[in-house]
mmCIF file of N, CA, C and O in Angstrom:
data_model
loop_
_atom_site.group_PDB
_atom_site.id
_atom_site.type_symbol
_atom_site.label_atom_id
_atom_site.label_comp_id
_atom_site.label_asym_id
_atom_site.label_seq_id
_atom_site.Cartn_x
_atom_site.Cartn_y
_atom_site.Cartn_z
ATOM 1 N N UNK A 1 37.382 -69.880 -207.214
ATOM 2 C CA UNK A 1 38.293 -69.765 -208.329
ATOM 3 C C UNK A 1 38.056 -70.880 -209.348
ATOM 4 O O UNK A 1 38.184 -70.656 -210.535
ATOM 5 N N UNK A 2 37.794 -72.067 -208.845
ATOM 6 C CA UNK A 2 37.618 -73.204 -209.753
ATOM 7 C C UNK A 2 36.443 -72.959 -210.684
ATOM 8 O O UNK A 2 36.531 -73.179 -211.893
ATOM 9 N N UNK A 3 35.343 -72.459 -210.148
ATOM 10 C CA UNK A 3 34.157 -72.195 -210.966
ATOM 11 C C UNK A 3 34.451 -71.086 -211.966
ATOM 12 O O UNK A 3 34.101 -71.194 -213.149
ATOM 13 N N UNK A 4 35.119 -70.035 -211.537
ATOM 14 C CA UNK A 4 35.441 -68.930 -212.440
ATOM 15 C C UNK A 4 36.333 -69.401 -213.584
ATOM 16 O O UNK A 4 36.140 -68.993 -214.736
ATOM 17 N N UNK A 5 37.286 -70.270 -213.291
ATOM 18 C CA UNK A 5 38.165 -70.778 -214.354
ATOM 19 C C UNK A 5 37.378 -71.629 -215.342
ATOM 20 O O UNK A 5 37.621 -71.574 -216.544
ATOM 21 N N UNK A 6 36.424 -72.405 -214.848
ATOM 22 C CA UNK A 6 35.595 -73.230 -215.736
ATOM 23 C C UNK A 6 34.738 -72.340 -216.642
ATOM 24 O O UNK A 6 34.625 -72.584 -217.844
ATOM 25 N N UNK A 7 34.152 -71.296 -216.089
ATOM 26 C CA UNK A 7 33.329 -70.371 -216.885
ATOM 27 C C UNK A 7 34.192 -69.698 -217.944
ATOM 28 O O UNK A 7 33.808 -69.617 -219.114
ATOM 29 N N UNK A 8 35.366 -69.231 -217.545
ATOM 30 C CA UNK A 8 36.273 -68.577 -218.507
ATOM 31 C C UNK A 8 36.638 -69.541 -219.632
ATOM 32 O O UNK A 8 36.622 -69.171 -220.811
ATOM 33 N N UNK A 9 36.952 -70.767 -219.275
ATOM 34 C CA UNK A 9 37.306 -71.780 -220.271
ATOM 35 C C UNK A 9 36.169 -71.981 -221.280
ATOM 36 O O UNK A 9 36.396 -72.021 -222.488
ATOM 37 N N UNK A 10 34.952 -72.064 -220.793
ATOM 38 C CA UNK A 10 33.803 -72.299 -221.679
ATOM 39 C C UNK A 10 33.475 -71.084 -222.543
ATOM 40 O O UNK A 10 33.075 -71.225 -223.694
ATOM 41 N N UNK A 11 33.643 -69.878 -222.002
ATOM 42 C CA UNK A 11 33.292 -68.670 -222.747
ATOM 43 C C UNK A 11 34.288 -68.338 -223.848
ATOM 44 O O UNK A 11 33.896 -67.949 -224.952
ATOM 45 N N UNK A 12 35.564 -68.447 -223.552
ATOM 46 C CA UNK A 12 36.562 -68.011 -224.532
ATOM 47 C C UNK A 12 37.510 -69.129 -224.959
ATOM 48 O O UNK A 12 38.540 -68.870 -225.569
ATOM 49 N N UNK A 13 37.167 -70.349 -224.625
ATOM 50 C CA UNK A 13 37.975 -71.513 -224.989
ATOM 51 C C UNK A 13 39.430 -71.345 -224.539
ATOM 52 O O UNK A 13 40.365 -71.652 -225.268
ATOM 53 N N UNK A 14 39.593 -70.830 -223.323
ATOM 54 C CA UNK A 14 40.941 -70.648 -222.777
ATOM 55 C C UNK A 14 41.493 -71.990 -222.301
ATOM 56 O O UNK A 14 40.762 -72.969 -222.151
ATOM 57 N N UNK A 15 42.768 -71.999 -222.059
ATOM 58 C CA UNK A 15 43.408 -73.211 -221.558
ATOM 59 C C UNK A 15 42.842 -73.528 -220.176
ATOM 60 O O UNK A 15 42.670 -72.634 -219.349
ATOM 61 N N UNK A 16 42.561 -74.782 -219.943
ATOM 62 C CA UNK A 16 41.976 -75.205 -218.670
ATOM 63 C C UNK A 16 43.035 -75.947 -217.859
ATOM 64 O O UNK A 16 43.647 -76.894 -218.343
ATOM 65 N N UNK A 17 43.261 -75.489 -216.658
ATOM 66 C CA UNK A 17 44.232 -76.106 -215.758
ATOM 67 C C UNK A 17 43.489 -76.882 -214.680
ATOM 68 O O UNK A 17 42.417 -76.464 -214.232
ATOM 69 N N UNK A 18 44.062 -77.992 -214.231
ATOM 70 C CA UNK A 18 43.417 -78.707 -213.124
ATOM 71 C C UNK A 18 43.504 -77.864 -211.857
ATOM 72 O O UNK A 18 44.492 -77.159 -211.634
ATOM 73 N N UNK A 19 42.481 -77.900 -211.026
ATOM 74 C CA UNK A 19 42.521 -77.109 -209.789
ATOM 75 C C UNK A 19 43.602 -77.623 -208.851
ATOM 76 O O UNK A 19 43.900 -78.816 -208.821
ATOM 77 N N UNK A 20 44.194 -76.693 -208.120
ATOM 78 C CA UNK A 20 45.170 -77.036 -207.084
ATOM 79 C C UNK A 20 44.540 -76.662 -205.751
ATOM 80 O O UNK A 20 44.329 -75.488 -205.456
ATOM 81 N N UNK A 21 44.237 -77.658 -204.962
ATOM 82 C CA UNK A 21 43.554 -77.452 -203.695
ATOM 83 C C UNK A 21 44.465 -77.886 -202.554
ATOM 84 O O UNK A 21 45.041 -78.968 -202.586
ATOM 85 N N UNK A 22 44.584 -77.030 -201.551
ATOM 86 C CA UNK A 22 45.463 -77.325 -200.418
ATOM 87 C C UNK A 22 44.830 -76.746 -199.167
ATOM 88 O O UNK A 22 44.226 -75.676 -199.191
ATOM 89 N N UNK A 23 44.990 -77.452 -198.068
ATOM 90 C CA UNK A 23 44.455 -77.001 -196.796
ATOM 91 C C UNK A 23 45.509 -77.192 -195.713
ATOM 92 O O UNK A 23 46.219 -78.195 -195.700
ATOM 93 N N UNK A 24 45.592 -76.208 -194.826
ATOM 94 C CA UNK A 24 46.453 -76.312 -193.651
ATOM 95 C C UNK A 24 45.673 -75.784 -192.458
ATOM 96 O O UNK A 24 45.020 -74.747 -192.560
ATOM 97 N N UNK A 25 45.744 -76.508 -191.348
ATOM 98 C CA UNK A 25 45.154 -76.057 -190.087
ATOM 99 C C UNK A 25 46.272 -75.947 -189.064
ATOM 100 O O UNK A 25 47.086 -76.864 -188.926
ATOM 101 N N UNK A 26 46.319 -74.821 -188.367
ATOM 102 C CA UNK A 26 47.320 -74.592 -187.337
ATOM 103 C C UNK A 26 46.648 -74.547 -185.978
ATOM 104 O O UNK A 26 45.513 -74.098 -185.848
ATOM 105 N N UNK A 27 47.383 -74.968 -184.958
ATOM 106 C CA UNK A 27 46.943 -74.834 -183.564
ATOM 107 C C UNK A 27 48.103 -74.277 -182.759
ATOM 108 O O UNK A 27 49.200 -74.849 -182.761
ATOM 109 N N UNK A 28 47.850 -73.160 -182.077
ATOM 110 C CA UNK A 28 48.866 -72.588 -181.193
ATOM 111 C C UNK A 28 48.779 -73.284 -179.842
ATOM 112 O O UNK A 28 47.695 -73.418 -179.271
ATOM 113 N N UNK A 29 49.928 -73.721 -179.346
ATOM 114 C CA UNK A 29 49.982 -74.405 -178.057
ATOM 115 C C UNK A 29 50.447 -73.469 -176.951
ATOM 116 O O UNK A 29 50.003 -73.570 -175.818
ATOM 117 N N UNK A 30 51.359 -72.576 -177.288
ATOM 118 C CA UNK A 30 51.902 -71.584 -176.364
ATOM 119 C C UNK A 30 52.610 -70.542 -177.210
ATOM 120 O O UNK A 30 52.739 -70.706 -178.431
ATOM 121 N N UNK A 31 53.098 -69.487 -176.601
ATOM 122 C CA UNK A 31 53.835 -68.477 -177.354
ATOM 123 C C UNK A 31 55.057 -69.127 -178.005
ATOM 124 O O UNK A 31 55.845 -69.785 -177.338
ATOM 125 N N UNK A 32 55.168 -68.984 -179.334
ATOM 126 C CA UNK A 32 56.284 -69.563 -180.064
ATOM 127 C C UNK A 32 56.202 -71.068 -180.256
ATOM 128 O O UNK A 32 57.194 -71.708 -180.581
ATOM 129 N N UNK A 33 55.011 -71.642 -180.075
ATOM 130 C CA UNK A 33 54.860 -73.101 -180.187
ATOM 131 C C UNK A 33 53.519 -73.416 -180.850
ATOM 132 O O UNK A 33 52.459 -73.187 -180.267
ATOM 133 N N UNK A 34 53.583 -73.929 -182.067
ATOM 134 C CA UNK A 34 52.364 -74.281 -182.797
ATOM 135 C C UNK A 34 52.595 -75.556 -183.599
ATOM 136 O O UNK A 34 53.731 -75.933 -183.893
ATOM 137 N N UNK A 35 51.491 -76.214 -183.938
ATOM 138 C CA UNK A 35 51.528 -77.426 -184.762
ATOM 139 C C UNK A 35 50.598 -77.225 -185.950
ATOM 140 O O UNK A 35 49.764 -76.318 -185.951
ATOM 141 N N UNK A 36 50.766 -78.087 -186.965
ATOM 142 C CA UNK A 36 49.914 -77.971 -188.147
ATOM 143 C C UNK A 36 49.629 -79.354 -188.722
ATOM 144 O O UNK A 36 50.344 -80.320 -188.454
ATOM 145 N N UNK A 37 48.562 -79.393 -189.515
ATOM 146 C CA UNK A 37 48.179 -80.594 -190.246
ATOM 147 C C UNK A 37 47.567 -80.133 -191.564
ATOM 148 O O UNK A 37 46.947 -79.065 -191.618
ATOM 149 N N UNK A 38 47.748 -80.901 -192.611
ATOM 150 C CA UNK A 38 47.168 -80.500 -193.884
ATOM 151 C C UNK A 38 47.473 -81.483 -194.994
ATOM 152 O O UNK A 38 48.101 -82.519 -194.777
ATOM 153 N N UNK A 39 47.029 -81.116 -196.197
ATOM 154 C CA UNK A 39 47.238 -81.958 -197.372
ATOM 155 C C UNK A 39 46.892 -81.167 -198.624
ATOM 156 O O UNK A 39 46.267 -80.113 -198.558
ATOM 157 N N UNK A 40 47.285 -81.720 -199.744
ATOM 158 C CA UNK A 40 46.806 -81.275 -201.047
ATOM 159 C C UNK A 40 45.692 -82.227 -201.449
ATOM 160 O O UNK A 40 45.632 -83.362 -200.956
ATOM 161 N N UNK A 41 44.815 -81.782 -202.361
ATOM 162 C CA UNK A 41 43.656 -82.593 -202.737
ATOM 163 C C UNK A 41 43.453 -82.571 -204.243
ATOM 164 O O UNK A 41 43.687 -81.557 -204.885
ATOM 165 N N UNK A 42 42.995 -83.714 -204.778
ATOM 166 C CA UNK A 42 42.602 -83.839 -206.186
ATOM 167 C C UNK A 42 41.108 -84.084 -206.236
ATOM 168 O O UNK A 42 40.600 -84.948 -205.521
ATOM 169 N N UNK A 43 40.401 -83.371 -207.092
ATOM 170 C CA UNK A 43 38.983 -83.685 -207.240
ATOM 171 C C UNK A 43 38.812 -84.981 -208.036
ATOM 172 O O UNK A 43 39.512 -85.217 -209.022
ATOM 173 N N UNK A 44 37.935 -85.834 -207.574
ATOM 174 C CA UNK A 44 37.535 -87.032 -208.307
ATOM 175 C C UNK A 44 36.021 -86.928 -208.503
ATOM 176 O O UNK A 44 35.382 -86.075 -207.882
ATOM 177 N N UNK A 45 35.434 -87.765 -209.310
ATOM 178 C CA UNK A 45 33.972 -87.685 -209.473
ATOM 179 C C UNK A 45 33.194 -87.874 -208.165
ATOM 180 O O UNK A 45 32.106 -87.351 -208.004
ATOM 181 N N UNK A 46 33.777 -88.595 -207.214
ATOM 182 C CA UNK A 46 33.064 -88.874 -205.971
ATOM 183 C C UNK A 46 33.417 -87.933 -204.816
ATOM 184 O O UNK A 46 32.581 -87.655 -203.969
ATOM 185 N N UNK A 47 34.686 -87.474 -204.764
ATOM 186 C CA UNK A 47 35.125 -86.707 -203.585
ATOM 187 C C UNK A 47 36.449 -86.011 -203.879
ATOM 188 O O UNK A 47 37.023 -86.164 -204.955
ATOM 189 N N UNK A 48 36.935 -85.283 -202.903
ATOM 190 C CA UNK A 48 38.286 -84.751 -202.955
ATOM 191 C C UNK A 48 39.212 -85.808 -202.361
ATOM 192 O O UNK A 48 38.986 -86.288 -201.252
ATOM 193 N N UNK A 49 40.244 -86.160 -203.108
ATOM 194 C CA UNK A 49 41.173 -87.203 -202.679
ATOM 195 C C UNK A 49 42.445 -86.558 -202.132
ATOM 196 O O UNK A 49 43.146 -85.852 -202.856
ATOM 197 N N UNK A 50 42.768 -86.783 -200.847
ATOM 198 C CA UNK A 50 43.973 -86.174 -200.290
ATOM 199 C C UNK A 50 45.244 -86.856 -200.792
ATOM 200 O O UNK A 50 45.266 -88.054 -201.059
ATOM 201 N N UNK A 51 46.303 -86.065 -200.942
ATOM 202 C CA UNK A 51 47.640 -86.582 -201.221
ATOM 203 C C UNK A 51 48.634 -85.587 -200.660
ATOM 204 O O UNK A 51 48.273 -84.469 -200.285
ATOM 205 N N UNK A 52 49.870 -85.963 -200.551
ATOM 206 C CA UNK A 52 50.912 -85.073 -200.050
ATOM 207 C C UNK A 52 50.519 -84.478 -198.703
ATOM 208 O O UNK A 52 50.598 -83.274 -198.484
ATOM 209 N N UNK A 53 50.069 -85.345 -197.794
ATOM 210 C CA UNK A 53 49.629 -84.865 -196.480
ATOM 211 C C UNK A 53 50.815 -84.649 -195.543
ATOM 212 O O UNK A 53 51.908 -85.169 -195.766
ATOM 213 N N UNK A 54 50.588 -83.862 -194.517
ATOM 214 C CA UNK A 54 51.631 -83.578 -193.533
ATOM 215 C C UNK A 54 50.994 -83.331 -192.181
ATOM 216 O O UNK A 54 49.826 -82.939 -192.079
ATOM 217 N N UNK A 55 51.768 -83.584 -191.132
ATOM 218 C CA UNK A 55 51.336 -83.328 -189.760
ATOM 219 C C UNK A 55 52.588 -83.056 -188.923
ATOM 220 O O UNK A 55 53.639 -83.669 -189.143
ATOM 221 N N UNK A 56 52.490 -82.111 -188.007
ATOM 222 C CA UNK A 56 53.618 -81.827 -187.121
ATOM 223 C C UNK A 56 53.964 -83.080 -186.319
ATOM 224 O O UNK A 56 53.085 -83.869 -185.969
ATOM 225 N N UNK A 57 55.251 -83.216 -186.038
ATOM 226 C CA UNK A 57 55.729 -84.381 -185.295
ATOM 227 C C UNK A 57 55.977 -84.016 -183.829
ATOM 228 O O UNK A 57 56.297 -82.870 -183.502
ATOM 229 N N UNK A 58 55.851 -84.998 -182.961
ATOM 230 C CA UNK A 58 56.024 -84.782 -181.521
ATOM 231 C C UNK A 58 57.421 -84.269 -181.195
ATOM 232 O O UNK A 58 57.588 -83.410 -180.333
ATOM 233 N N UNK A 59 58.446 -84.748 -181.886
ATOM 234 C CA UNK A 59 59.828 -84.424 -181.550
ATOM 235 C C UNK A 59 60.412 -83.252 -182.339
ATOM 236 O O UNK A 59 61.627 -83.098 -182.413
ATOM 237 N N UNK A 60 59.573 -82.390 -182.901
ATOM 238 C CA UNK A 60 60.084 -81.243 -183.649
ATOM 239 C C UNK A 60 60.844 -80.291 -182.725
ATOM 240 O O UNK A 60 60.425 -80.061 -181.583
ATOM 241 N N UNK A 61 61.938 -79.709 -183.215
ATOM 242 C CA UNK A 61 62.683 -78.752 -182.390
ATOM 243 C C UNK A 61 61.896 -77.445 -182.210
ATOM 244 O O UNK A 61 61.014 -77.122 -183.008
ATOM 245 N N UNK A 62 62.217 -76.707 -181.169
ATOM 246 C CA UNK A 62 61.519 -75.446 -180.893
ATOM 247 C C UNK A 62 61.547 -74.468 -182.066
ATOM 248 O O UNK A 62 60.592 -73.724 -182.276
ATOM 249 N N UNK A 63 62.623 -74.472 -182.856
ATOM 250 C CA UNK A 63 62.717 -73.559 -183.996
ATOM 251 C C UNK A 63 61.647 -73.866 -185.040
ATOM 252 O O UNK A 63 61.069 -72.957 -185.651
ATOM 253 N N UNK A 64 61.366 -75.139 -185.247
ATOM 254 C CA UNK A 64 60.333 -75.536 -186.208
ATOM 255 C C UNK A 64 58.961 -75.128 -185.687
ATOM 256 O O UNK A 64 58.124 -74.607 -186.440
ATOM 257 N N UNK A 65 58.714 -75.349 -184.402
ATOM 258 C CA UNK A 65 57.420 -74.968 -183.814
ATOM 259 C C UNK A 65 57.218 -73.455 -183.876
ATOM 260 O O UNK A 65 56.117 -72.975 -184.148
ATOM 261 N N UNK A 66 58.274 -72.696 -183.661
ATOM 262 C CA UNK A 66 58.175 -71.234 -183.739
ATOM 263 C C UNK A 66 57.890 -70.805 -185.182
ATOM 264 O O UNK A 66 57.065 -69.910 -185.418
ATOM 265 N N UNK A 67 58.552 -71.441 -186.155
ATOM 266 C CA UNK A 67 58.296 -71.139 -187.562
ATOM 267 C C UNK A 67 56.858 -71.478 -187.933
ATOM 268 O O UNK A 67 56.208 -70.745 -188.675
ATOM 269 N N UNK A 68 56.352 -72.573 -187.405
ATOM 270 C CA UNK A 68 54.963 -72.961 -187.663
ATOM 271 C C UNK A 68 54.014 -71.897 -187.137
ATOM 272 O O UNK A 68 53.042 -71.536 -187.804
ATOM 273 N N UNK A 69 54.294 -71.350 -185.972
ATOM 274 C CA UNK A 69 53.436 -70.290 -185.442
ATOM 275 C C UNK A 69 53.543 -69.025 -186.295
ATOM 276 O O UNK A 69 52.531 -68.357 -186.543
ATOM 277 N N UNK A 70 54.717 -68.720 -186.791
ATOM 278 C CA UNK A 70 54.876 -67.570 -187.688
ATOM 279 C C UNK A 70 54.064 -67.774 -188.971
ATOM 280 O O UNK A 70 53.448 -66.831 -189.474
ATOM 281 N N UNK A 71 54.048 -68.989 -189.516
ATOM 282 C CA UNK A 71 53.237 -69.295 -190.700
ATOM 283 C C UNK A 71 51.753 -69.048 -190.407
ATOM 284 O O UNK A 71 51.037 -68.480 -191.238
ATOM 285 N N UNK A 72 51.309 -69.502 -189.257
ATOM 286 C CA UNK A 72 49.902 -69.325 -188.882
ATOM 287 C C UNK A 72 49.554 -67.840 -188.790
ATOM 288 O O UNK A 72 48.511 -67.405 -189.287
ATOM 289 N N UNK A 73 50.413 -67.065 -188.154
ATOM 290 C CA UNK A 73 50.161 -65.625 -188.029
ATOM 291 C C UNK A 73 50.179 -64.947 -189.400
ATOM 292 O O UNK A 73 49.346 -64.064 -189.671
ATOM 293 N N UNK A 74 51.108 -65.351 -190.262
ATOM 294 C CA UNK A 74 51.184 -64.765 -191.609
ATOM 295 C C UNK A 74 49.924 -65.088 -192.401
ATOM 296 O O UNK A 74 49.395 -64.229 -193.113
ATOM 297 N N UNK A 75 49.427 -66.320 -192.291
ATOM 298 C CA UNK A 75 48.182 -66.692 -192.984
ATOM 299 C C UNK A 75 47.033 -65.828 -192.472
ATOM 300 O O UNK A 75 46.260 -65.284 -193.255
ATOM 301 N N UNK A 76 46.916 -65.689 -191.157
ATOM 302 C CA UNK A 76 45.839 -64.889 -190.574
ATOM 303 C C UNK A 76 45.925 -63.434 -191.051
ATOM 304 O O UNK A 76 44.917 -62.856 -191.462
ATOM 305 N N UNK A 77 47.113 -62.865 -191.010
ATOM 306 C CA UNK A 77 47.297 -61.479 -191.465
ATOM 307 C C UNK A 77 46.884 -61.332 -192.930
ATOM 308 O O UNK A 77 46.223 -60.367 -193.311
ATOM 309 N N UNK A 78 47.268 -62.298 -193.755
ATOM 310 C CA UNK A 78 46.959 -62.243 -195.181
ATOM 311 C C UNK A 78 45.470 -62.378 -195.442
ATOM 312 O O UNK A 78 44.891 -61.599 -196.220
ATOM 313 N N UNK A 79 44.820 -63.330 -194.806
ATOM 314 C CA UNK A 79 43.399 -63.563 -195.089
ATOM 315 C C UNK A 79 42.540 -62.417 -194.567
ATOM 316 O O UNK A 79 41.589 -61.995 -195.220
ATOM 317 N N UNK A 80 42.888 -61.867 -193.398
ATOM 318 C CA UNK A 80 42.096 -60.740 -192.901
ATOM 319 C C UNK A 80 42.335 -59.486 -193.743
ATOM 320 O O UNK A 80 41.422 -58.700 -193.950
ATOM 321 N N UNK A 81 43.553 -59.321 -194.249
ATOM 322 C CA UNK A 81 43.821 -58.187 -195.139
ATOM 323 C C UNK A 81 43.022 -58.317 -196.430
ATOM 324 O O UNK A 81 42.447 -57.342 -196.918
ATOM 325 N N UNK A 82 42.974 -59.519 -196.976
ATOM 326 C CA UNK A 82 42.189 -59.758 -198.205
ATOM 327 C C UNK A 82 40.715 -59.487 -197.971
ATOM 328 O O UNK A 82 40.021 -58.969 -198.845
ATOM 329 N N UNK A 83 40.218 -59.848 -196.804
ATOM 330 C CA UNK A 83 38.775 -59.695 -196.541
ATOM 331 C C UNK A 83 38.381 -58.263 -196.204
ATOM 332 O O UNK A 83 37.311 -57.811 -196.611
ATOM 333 N N UNK A 84 39.221 -57.547 -195.474
ATOM 334 C CA UNK A 84 38.806 -56.258 -194.929
ATOM 335 C C UNK A 84 39.557 -55.049 -195.477
ATOM 336 O O UNK A 84 39.219 -53.926 -195.141
ATOM 337 N N UNK A 85 40.588 -55.262 -196.273
ATOM 338 C CA UNK A 85 41.364 -54.117 -196.756
ATOM 339 C C UNK A 85 40.716 -53.489 -197.986
ATOM 340 O O UNK A 85 39.904 -53.978 -198.656
#
């Protein structure tokens, strides 16, 4: 997307927005129990700089862990639908 936006900007002098980059990784531990880690990133001339990072905490209640697993399943359903539908 970032490359396509840059090409569009150069071709038609459209408004250029800074890229918004975010990553989340989930790990399922058991049924209804998952953890996650991730961050947002800013491009710099040298690298992607992380900010607004997050990681699951050891003392999270079961409801939060179950919601985290639901997020992971929703992401998987969405990405596979985008790829194969």
